[in-house]
PDB file of N, CA and C in Angstrom:
ATOM      1  N   MET A   1      27.443 -15.323   7.765  1.00  0.00           N
ATOM      2  CA  MET A   1      27.322 -14.488   6.583  1.00  0.00           C
ATOM      3  C   MET A   1      26.472 -13.267   6.951  1.00  0.00           C
ATOM      4  N   GLY A   2      26.922 -12.087   6.563  1.00  0.00           N
ATOM      5  CA  GLY A   2      26.213 -10.859   6.896  1.00  0.00           C
ATOM      6  C   GLY A   2      25.162 -10.477   5.863  1.00  0.00           C
ATOM      7  N   VAL A   3      24.475  -9.418   6.196  1.00  0.00           N
ATOM      8  CA  VAL A   3      23.437  -8.888   5.312  1.00  0.00           C
ATOM      9  C   VAL A   3      24.092  -8.349   4.042  1.00  0.00           C
ATOM     10  N   ASP A   4      23.548  -8.683   2.904  1.00  0.00           N
ATOM     11  CA  ASP A   4      24.022  -8.179   1.612  1.00  0.00           C
ATOM     12  C   ASP A   4      23.307  -6.855   1.345  1.00  0.00           C
ATOM     13  N   TRP A   5      24.000  -5.766   1.658  1.00  0.00           N
ATOM     14  CA  TRP A   5      23.368  -4.447   1.578  1.00  0.00           C
ATOM     15  C   TRP A   5      23.043  -4.033   0.151  1.00  0.00           C
ATOM     16  N   ASP A   6      23.796  -4.520  -0.822  1.00  0.00           N
ATOM     17  CA  ASP A   6      23.457  -4.228  -2.220  1.00  0.00           C
ATOM     18  C   ASP A   6      22.110  -4.859  -2.579  1.00  0.00           C
ATOM     19  N   TYR A   7      21.902  -6.076  -2.100  1.00  0.00           N
ATOM     20  CA  TYR A   7      20.631  -6.769  -2.332  1.00  0.00           C
ATOM     21  C   TYR A   7      19.494  -6.035  -1.627  1.00  0.00           C
ATOM     22  N   VAL A   8      19.730  -5.625  -0.386  1.00  0.00           N
ATOM     23  CA  VAL A   8      18.724  -4.877   0.377  1.00  0.00           C
ATOM     24  C   VAL A   8      18.378  -3.583  -0.351  1.00  0.00           C
ATOM     25  N   ASP A   9      19.400  -2.849  -0.794  1.00  0.00           N
ATOM     26  CA  ASP A   9      19.157  -1.601  -1.532  1.00  0.00           C
ATOM     27  C   ASP A   9      18.348  -1.852  -2.801  1.00  0.00           C
ATOM     28  N   SER A  10      18.657  -2.938  -3.502  1.00  0.00           N
ATOM     29  CA  SER A  10      17.932  -3.277  -4.728  1.00  0.00           C
ATOM     30  C   SER A  10      16.455  -3.545  -4.435  1.00  0.00           C
ATOM     31  N   LEU A  11      16.191  -4.289  -3.374  1.00  0.00           N
ATOM     32  CA  LEU A  11      14.800  -4.574  -3.002  1.00  0.00           C
ATOM     33  C   LEU A  11      14.066  -3.296  -2.603  1.00  0.00           C
ATOM     34  N   ILE A  12      14.732  -2.440  -1.855  1.00  0.00           N
ATOM     35  CA  ILE A  12      14.111  -1.178  -1.443  1.00  0.00           C
ATOM     36  C   ILE A  12      13.820  -0.307  -2.660  1.00  0.00           C
ATOM     37  N   ARG A  13      14.741  -0.264  -3.609  1.00  0.00           N
ATOM     38  CA  ARG A  13      14.499   0.500  -4.848  1.00  0.00           C
ATOM     39  C   ARG A  13      13.294  -0.055  -5.602  1.00  0.00           C
ATOM     40  N   ASP A  14      13.182  -1.390  -5.663  1.00  0.00           N
ATOM     41  CA  ASP A  14      12.028  -2.011  -6.334  1.00  0.00           C
ATOM     42  C   ASP A  14      10.719  -1.603  -5.663  1.00  0.00           C
ATOM     43  N   VAL A  15      10.704  -1.631  -4.337  1.00  0.00           N
ATOM     44  CA  VAL A  15       9.493  -1.258  -3.600  1.00  0.00           C
ATOM     45  C   VAL A  15       9.168   0.211  -3.836  1.00  0.00           C
ATOM     46  N   MET A  16      10.165   1.069  -3.741  1.00  0.00           N
ATOM     47  CA  MET A  16       9.932   2.505  -3.931  1.00  0.00           C
ATOM     48  C   MET A  16       9.453   2.803  -5.352  1.00  0.00           C
ATOM     49  N   ASP A  17      10.007   2.108  -6.333  1.00  0.00           N
ATOM     50  CA  ASP A  17       9.570   2.286  -7.719  1.00  0.00           C
ATOM     51  C   ASP A  17       8.099   1.892  -7.866  1.00  0.00           C
ATOM     52  N   SER A  18       7.729   0.772  -7.255  1.00  0.00           N
ATOM     53  CA  SER A  18       6.329   0.336  -7.318  1.00  0.00           C
ATOM     54  C   SER A  18       5.409   1.332  -6.626  1.00  0.00           C
ATOM     55  N   ILE A  19       5.828   1.855  -5.486  1.00  0.00           N
ATOM     56  CA  ILE A  19       5.016   2.849  -4.771  1.00  0.00           C
ATOM     57  C   ILE A  19       4.814   4.084  -5.640  1.00  0.00           C
ATOM     58  N   ASN A  20       5.881   4.548  -6.266  1.00  0.00           N
ATOM     59  CA  ASN A  20       5.770   5.730  -7.130  1.00  0.00           C
ATOM     60  C   ASN A  20       4.818   5.488  -8.295  1.00  0.00           C
ATOM     61  N   ARG A  21       4.873   4.302  -8.871  1.00  0.00           N
ATOM     62  CA  ARG A  21       3.974   3.984  -9.985  1.00  0.00           C
ATOM     63  C   ARG A  21       2.520   3.907  -9.528  1.00  0.00           C
ATOM     64  N   VAL A  22       2.298   3.282  -8.377  1.00  0.00           N
ATOM     65  CA  VAL A  22       0.933   3.202  -7.848  1.00  0.00           C
ATOM     66  C   VAL A  22       0.411   4.603  -7.558  1.00  0.00           C
ATOM     67  N   ASN A  23       1.245   5.458  -6.995  1.00  0.00           N
ATOM     68  CA  ASN A  23       0.820   6.832  -6.691  1.00  0.00           C
ATOM     69  C   ASN A  23       0.357   7.579  -7.935  1.00  0.00           C
ATOM     70  N   ARG A  24       0.974   7.307  -9.065  1.00  0.00           N
ATOM     71  CA  ARG A  24       0.539   7.959 -10.309  1.00  0.00           C
ATOM     72  C   ARG A  24      -0.875   7.534 -10.689  1.00  0.00           C
ATOM     73  N   TYR A  25      -1.195   6.267 -10.443  1.00  0.00           N
ATOM     74  CA  TYR A  25      -2.527   5.764 -10.789  1.00  0.00           C
ATOM     75  C   TYR A  25      -3.595   6.219  -9.806  1.00  0.00           C
ATOM     76  N   VAL A  26      -3.269   6.228  -8.525  1.00  0.00           N
ATOM     77  CA  VAL A  26      -4.300   6.506  -7.525  1.00  0.00           C
ATOM     78  C   VAL A  26      -4.668   7.981  -7.454  1.00  0.00           C
ATOM     79  N   GLY A  27      -4.011   8.804  -8.225  1.00  0.00           N
ATOM     80  CA  GLY A  27      -4.404  10.203  -8.315  1.00  0.00           C
ATOM     81  C   GLY A  27      -5.702  10.382  -9.089  1.00  0.00           C
ATOM     82  N   LYS A  28      -6.083   9.350  -9.815  1.00  0.00           N
ATOM     83  CA  LYS A  28      -7.329   9.376 -10.592  1.00  0.00           C
ATOM     84  C   LYS A  28      -8.450   8.752  -9.769  1.00  0.00           C
ATOM     85  N   PRO A  29      -9.688   9.144 -10.034  1.00  0.00           N
ATOM     86  CA  PRO A  29     -10.803   8.433  -9.401  1.00  0.00           C
ATOM     87  C   PRO A  29     -10.827   6.981  -9.897  1.00  0.00           C
ATOM     88  N   TYR A  30     -11.230   6.062  -9.024  1.00  0.00           N
ATOM     89  CA  TYR A  30     -11.238   4.648  -9.393  1.00  0.00           C
ATOM     90  C   TYR A  30     -12.066   4.406 -10.649  1.00  0.00           C
ATOM     91  N   SER A  31     -13.187   5.096 -10.750  1.00  0.00           N
ATOM     92  CA  SER A  31     -14.054   4.905 -11.921  1.00  0.00           C
ATOM     93  C   SER A  31     -13.388   5.399 -13.207  1.00  0.00           C
ATOM     94  N   GLY A  32     -12.377   6.242 -13.076  1.00  0.00           N
ATOM     95  CA  GLY A  32     -11.681   6.762 -14.243  1.00  0.00           C
ATOM     96  C   GLY A  32     -10.511   5.906 -14.691  1.00  0.00           C
ATOM     97  N   LEU A  33     -10.209   4.856 -13.927  1.00  0.00           N
ATOM     98  CA  LEU A  33      -9.099   3.973 -14.286  1.00  0.00           C
ATOM     99  C   LEU A  33      -9.538   2.961 -15.330  1.00  0.00           C
ATOM    100  N   SER A  34      -8.669   2.704 -16.277  1.00  0.00           N
ATOM    101  CA  SER A  34      -8.945   1.652 -17.259  1.00  0.00           C
ATOM    102  C   SER A  34      -8.703   0.294 -16.602  1.00  0.00           C
ATOM    103  N   GLU A  35      -9.163  -0.751 -17.255  1.00  0.00           N
ATOM    104  CA  GLU A  35      -8.926  -2.097 -16.727  1.00  0.00           C
ATOM    105  C   GLU A  35      -7.431  -2.370 -16.620  1.00  0.00           C
ATOM    106  N   GLU A  36      -6.659  -1.907 -17.597  1.00  0.00           N
ATOM    107  CA  GLU A  36      -5.210  -2.105 -17.580  1.00  0.00           C
ATOM    108  C   GLU A  36      -4.575  -1.402 -16.385  1.00  0.00           C
ATOM    109  N   GLU A  37      -5.058  -0.207 -16.069  1.00  0.00           N
ATOM    110  CA  GLU A  37      -4.509   0.523 -14.923  1.00  0.00           C
ATOM    111  C   GLU A  37      -4.850  -0.181 -13.609  1.00  0.00           C
ATOM    112  N   ARG A  38      -6.072  -0.682 -13.486  1.00  0.00           N
ATOM    113  CA  ARG A  38      -6.453  -1.417 -12.271  1.00  0.00           C
ATOM    114  C   ARG A  38      -5.614  -2.688 -12.129  1.00  0.00           C
ATOM    115  N   LEU A  39      -5.406  -3.389 -13.233  1.00  0.00           N
ATOM    116  CA  LEU A  39      -4.575  -4.594 -13.193  1.00  0.00           C
ATOM    117  C   LEU A  39      -3.123  -4.249 -12.878  1.00  0.00           C
ATOM    118  N   SER A  40      -2.652  -3.125 -13.384  1.00  0.00           N
ATOM    119  CA  SER A  40      -1.288  -2.680 -13.086  1.00  0.00           C
ATOM    120  C   SER A  40      -1.117  -2.413 -11.600  1.00  0.00           C
ATOM    121  N   ILE A  41      -2.110  -1.765 -10.998  1.00  0.00           N
ATOM    122  CA  ILE A  41      -2.048  -1.491  -9.559  1.00  0.00           C
ATOM    123  C   ILE A  41      -1.973  -2.804  -8.784  1.00  0.00           C
ATOM    124  N   ARG A  42      -2.807  -3.758  -9.142  1.00  0.00           N
ATOM    125  CA  ARG A  42      -2.792  -5.061  -8.458  1.00  0.00           C
ATOM    126  C   ARG A  42      -1.434  -5.734  -8.610  1.00  0.00           C
ATOM    127  N   TYR A  43      -0.905  -5.726  -9.822  1.00  0.00           N
ATOM    128  CA  TYR A  43       0.396  -6.344 -10.069  1.00  0.00           C
ATOM    129  C   TYR A  43       1.488  -5.659  -9.250  1.00  0.00           C
ATOM    130  N   LEU A  44       1.478  -4.335  -9.232  1.00  0.00           N
ATOM    131  CA  LEU A  44       2.495  -3.595  -8.486  1.00  0.00           C
ATOM    132  C   LEU A  44       2.423  -3.895  -6.994  1.00  0.00           C
ATOM    133  N   ILE A  45       1.224  -4.030  -6.463  1.00  0.00           N
ATOM    134  CA  ILE A  45       1.082  -4.368  -5.044  1.00  0.00           C
ATOM    135  C   ILE A  45       1.621  -5.769  -4.780  1.00  0.00           C
ATOM    136  N   ILE A  46       1.337  -6.703  -5.677  1.00  0.00           N
ATOM    137  CA  ILE A  46       1.850  -8.067  -5.524  1.00  0.00           C
ATOM    138  C   ILE A  46       3.376  -8.071  -5.569  1.00  0.00           C
ATOM    139  N   THR A  47       3.976  -7.306  -6.482  1.00  0.00           N
ATOM    140  CA  THR A  47       5.439  -7.269  -6.557  1.00  0.00           C
ATOM    141  C   THR A  47       6.036  -6.603  -5.323  1.00  0.00           C
ATOM    142  N   MET A  48       5.339  -5.596  -4.769  1.00  0.00           N
ATOM    143  CA  MET A  48       5.826  -4.974  -3.531  1.00  0.00           C
ATOM    144  C   MET A  48       5.838  -5.988  -2.392  1.00  0.00           C
ATOM    145  N   VAL A  49       4.767  -6.759  -2.278  1.00  0.00           N
ATOM    146  CA  VAL A  49       4.693  -7.769  -1.221  1.00  0.00           C
ATOM    147  C   VAL A  49       5.816  -8.794  -1.396  1.00  0.00           C
ATOM    148  N   GLY A  50       6.062  -9.208  -2.623  1.00  0.00           N
ATOM    149  CA  GLY A  50       7.147 -10.155  -2.883  1.00  0.00           C
ATOM    150  C   GLY A  50       8.502  -9.596  -2.500  1.00  0.00           C
ATOM    151  N   SER A  51       8.761  -8.349  -2.843  1.00  0.00           N
ATOM    152  CA  SER A  51      10.039  -7.718  -2.500  1.00  0.00           C
ATOM    153  C   SER A  51      10.183  -7.545  -0.992  1.00  0.00           C
ATOM    154  N   LEU A  52       9.108  -7.138  -0.324  1.00  0.00           N
ATOM    155  CA  LEU A  52       9.158  -6.976   1.132  1.00  0.00           C
ATOM    156  C   LEU A  52       9.348  -8.319   1.827  1.00  0.00           C
ATOM    157  N   ASN A  53       8.736  -9.374   1.296  1.00  0.00           N
ATOM    158  CA  ASN A  53       8.932 -10.711   1.841  1.00  0.00           C
ATOM    159  C   ASN A  53      10.387 -11.145   1.671  1.00  0.00           C
ATOM    160  N   ALA A  54      10.943 -10.926   0.493  1.00  0.00           N
ATOM    161  CA  ALA A  54      12.345 -11.277   0.248  1.00  0.00           C
ATOM    162  C   ALA A  54      13.265 -10.499   1.180  1.00  0.00           C
ATOM    163  N   LEU A  55      12.952  -9.236   1.407  1.00  0.00           N
ATOM    164  CA  LEU A  55      13.748  -8.399   2.307  1.00  0.00           C
ATOM    165  C   LEU A  55      13.701  -8.951   3.732  1.00  0.00           C
ATOM    166  N   ALA A  56      12.496  -9.257   4.212  1.00  0.00           N
ATOM    167  CA  ALA A  56      12.353  -9.796   5.569  1.00  0.00           C
ATOM    168  C   ALA A  56      13.078 -11.133   5.708  1.00  0.00           C
ATOM    169  N   LEU A  57      12.921 -12.021   4.729  1.00  0.00           N
ATOM    170  CA  LEU A  57      13.601 -13.318   4.774  1.00  0.00           C
ATOM    171  C   LEU A  57      15.114 -13.149   4.784  1.00  0.00           C
ATOM    172  N   HIS A  58      15.618 -12.252   3.965  1.00  0.00           N
ATOM    173  CA  HIS A  58      17.061 -12.031   3.888  1.00  0.00           C
ATOM    174  C   HIS A  58      17.606 -11.549   5.234  1.00  0.00           C
ATOM    175  N   ILE A  59      16.927 -10.583   5.841  1.00  0.00           N
ATOM    176  CA  ILE A  59      17.401 -10.042   7.118  1.00  0.00           C
ATOM    177  C   ILE A  59      17.336 -11.105   8.212  1.00  0.00           C
ATOM    178  N   VAL A  60      16.249 -11.844   8.263  1.00  0.00           N
ATOM    179  CA  VAL A  60      16.118 -12.879   9.292  1.00  0.00           C
ATOM    180  C   VAL A  60      17.184 -13.953   9.109  1.00  0.00           C
ATOM    181  N   ARG A  61      17.429 -14.354   7.882  1.00  0.00           N
ATOM    182  CA  ARG A  61      18.435 -15.395   7.634  1.00  0.00           C
ATOM    183  C   ARG A  61      19.851 -14.897   7.894  1.00  0.00           C
ATOM    184  N   ARG A  62      20.166 -13.719   7.382  1.00  0.00           N
ATOM    185  CA  ARG A  62      21.542 -13.242   7.436  1.00  0.00           C
ATOM    186  C   ARG A  62      21.903 -12.560   8.754  1.00  0.00           C
ATOM    187  N   HIS A  63      20.981 -11.789   9.326  1.00  0.00           N
ATOM    188  CA  HIS A  63      21.303 -11.051  10.548  1.00  0.00           C
ATOM    189  C   HIS A  63      21.002 -11.865  11.807  1.00  0.00           C
ATOM    190  N   PHE A  64      19.868 -12.552  11.816  1.00  0.00           N
ATOM    191  CA  PHE A  64      19.454 -13.298  13.000  1.00  0.00           C
ATOM    192  C   PHE A  64      19.820 -14.781  12.933  1.00  0.00           C
ATOM    193  N   ASN A  65      20.383 -15.214  11.794  1.00  0.00           N
ATOM    194  CA  ASN A  65      20.789 -16.613  11.604  1.00  0.00           C
ATOM    195  C   ASN A  65      19.652 -17.595  11.877  1.00  0.00           C
ATOM    196  N   GLU A  66      18.456 -17.252  11.428  1.00  0.00           N
ATOM    197  CA  GLU A  66      17.304 -18.132  11.580  1.00  0.00           C
ATOM    198  C   GLU A  66      16.878 -18.640  10.213  1.00  0.00           C
ATOM    199  N   ARG A  67      16.279 -19.807  10.210  1.00  0.00           N
ATOM    200  CA  ARG A  67      15.733 -20.395   8.989  1.00  0.00           C
ATOM    201  C   ARG A  67      14.225 -20.533   9.161  1.00  0.00           C
ATOM    202  N   PRO A  68      13.463 -19.558   8.680  1.00  0.00           N
ATOM    203  CA  PRO A  68      12.006 -19.611   8.845  1.00  0.00           C
ATOM    204  C   PRO A  68      11.397 -20.818   8.142  1.00  0.00           C
ATOM    205  N   GLU A  69      10.428 -21.440   8.801  1.00  0.00           N
ATOM    206  CA  GLU A  69       9.707 -22.557   8.198  1.00  0.00           C
ATOM    207  C   GLU A  69       8.521 -22.069   7.380  1.00  0.00           C
ATOM    208  N   THR A  70       7.980 -20.909   7.743  1.00  0.00           N
ATOM    209  CA  THR A  70       6.860 -20.327   7.009  1.00  0.00           C
ATOM    210  C   THR A  70       7.184 -18.874   6.713  1.00  0.00           C
ATOM    211  N   ARG A  71       6.395 -18.278   5.831  1.00  0.00           N
ATOM    212  CA  ARG A  71       6.651 -16.893   5.460  1.00  0.00           C
ATOM    213  C   ARG A  71       6.284 -15.911   6.563  1.00  0.00           C
ATOM    214  N   SER A  72       5.508 -16.325   7.562  1.00  0.00           N
ATOM    215  CA  SER A  72       5.143 -15.403   8.633  1.00  0.00           C
ATOM    216  C   SER A  72       6.236 -15.296   9.687  1.00  0.00           C
ATOM    217  N   ILE A  73       7.151 -16.252   9.741  1.00  0.00           N
ATOM    218  CA  ILE A  73       8.212 -16.243  10.747  1.00  0.00           C
ATOM    219  C   ILE A  73       9.072 -14.980  10.671  1.00  0.00           C
ATOM    220  N   PRO A  74       9.493 -14.504   9.475  1.00  0.00           N
ATOM    221  CA  PRO A  74      10.295 -13.275   9.454  1.00  0.00           C
ATOM    222  C   PRO A  74       9.571 -12.100  10.100  1.00  0.00           C
ATOM    223  N   CYS A  75       8.279 -12.002   9.915  1.00  0.00           N
ATOM    224  CA  CYS A  75       7.517 -10.898  10.496  1.00  0.00           C
ATOM    225  C   CYS A  75       7.521 -10.987  12.012  1.00  0.00           C
ATOM    226  N   VAL A  76       7.441 -12.201  12.555  1.00  0.00           N
ATOM    227  CA  VAL A  76       7.490 -12.386  14.004  1.00  0.00           C
ATOM    228  C   VAL A  76       8.885 -12.043  14.503  1.00  0.00           C
ATOM    229  N   SER A  77       9.922 -12.530  13.825  1.00  0.00           N
ATOM    230  CA  SER A  77      11.297 -12.279  14.242  1.00  0.00           C
ATOM    231  C   SER A  77      11.646 -10.805  14.220  1.00  0.00           C
ATOM    232  N   LEU A  78      11.085 -10.071  13.281  1.00  0.00           N
ATOM    233  CA  LEU A  78      11.362  -8.641  13.176  1.00  0.00           C
ATOM    234  C   LEU A  78      10.424  -7.812  14.049  1.00  0.00           C
ATOM    235  N   GLY A  79       9.533  -8.464  14.796  1.00  0.00           N
ATOM    236  CA  GLY A  79       8.625  -7.755  15.684  1.00  0.00           C
ATOM    237  C   GLY A  79       7.462  -7.088  14.977  1.00  0.00           C
ATOM    238  N   MET A  80       7.164  -7.520  13.748  1.00  0.00           N
ATOM    239  CA  MET A  80       6.095  -6.903  12.969  1.00  0.00           C
ATOM    240  C   MET A  80       4.723  -7.443  13.354  1.00  0.00           C
ATOM    241  N   VAL A  81       4.687  -8.659  13.901  1.00  0.00           N
ATOM    242  CA  VAL A  81       3.432  -9.249  14.377  1.00  0.00           C
ATOM    243  C   VAL A  81       3.714  -9.940  15.700  1.00  0.00           C
ATOM    244  N   GLY A  82       2.657 -10.132  16.489  1.00  0.00           N
ATOM    245  CA  GLY A  82       2.806 -10.743  17.816  1.00  0.00           C
ATOM    246  C   GLY A  82       2.889 -12.199  17.712  1.00  0.00           C
TER     247      GLY A  82
END
């Protein structure tokens, strides 16, 4: 089974959307952020990590035909960590 490029595009769009939203917040000084804005930044970073993890897992499973046992395996397979 090959890589589902529609799924990959969807994940990339999610990450880019989160980056754009975070960029709007980080233009302010940290002391000027409300608690809701700080929590939003944290949430957006968590969702970015989740989307990037899903992307790495999908590529490793579909392109390299591997079944990672842990979440760090995709990063090793893609050469992201030693």
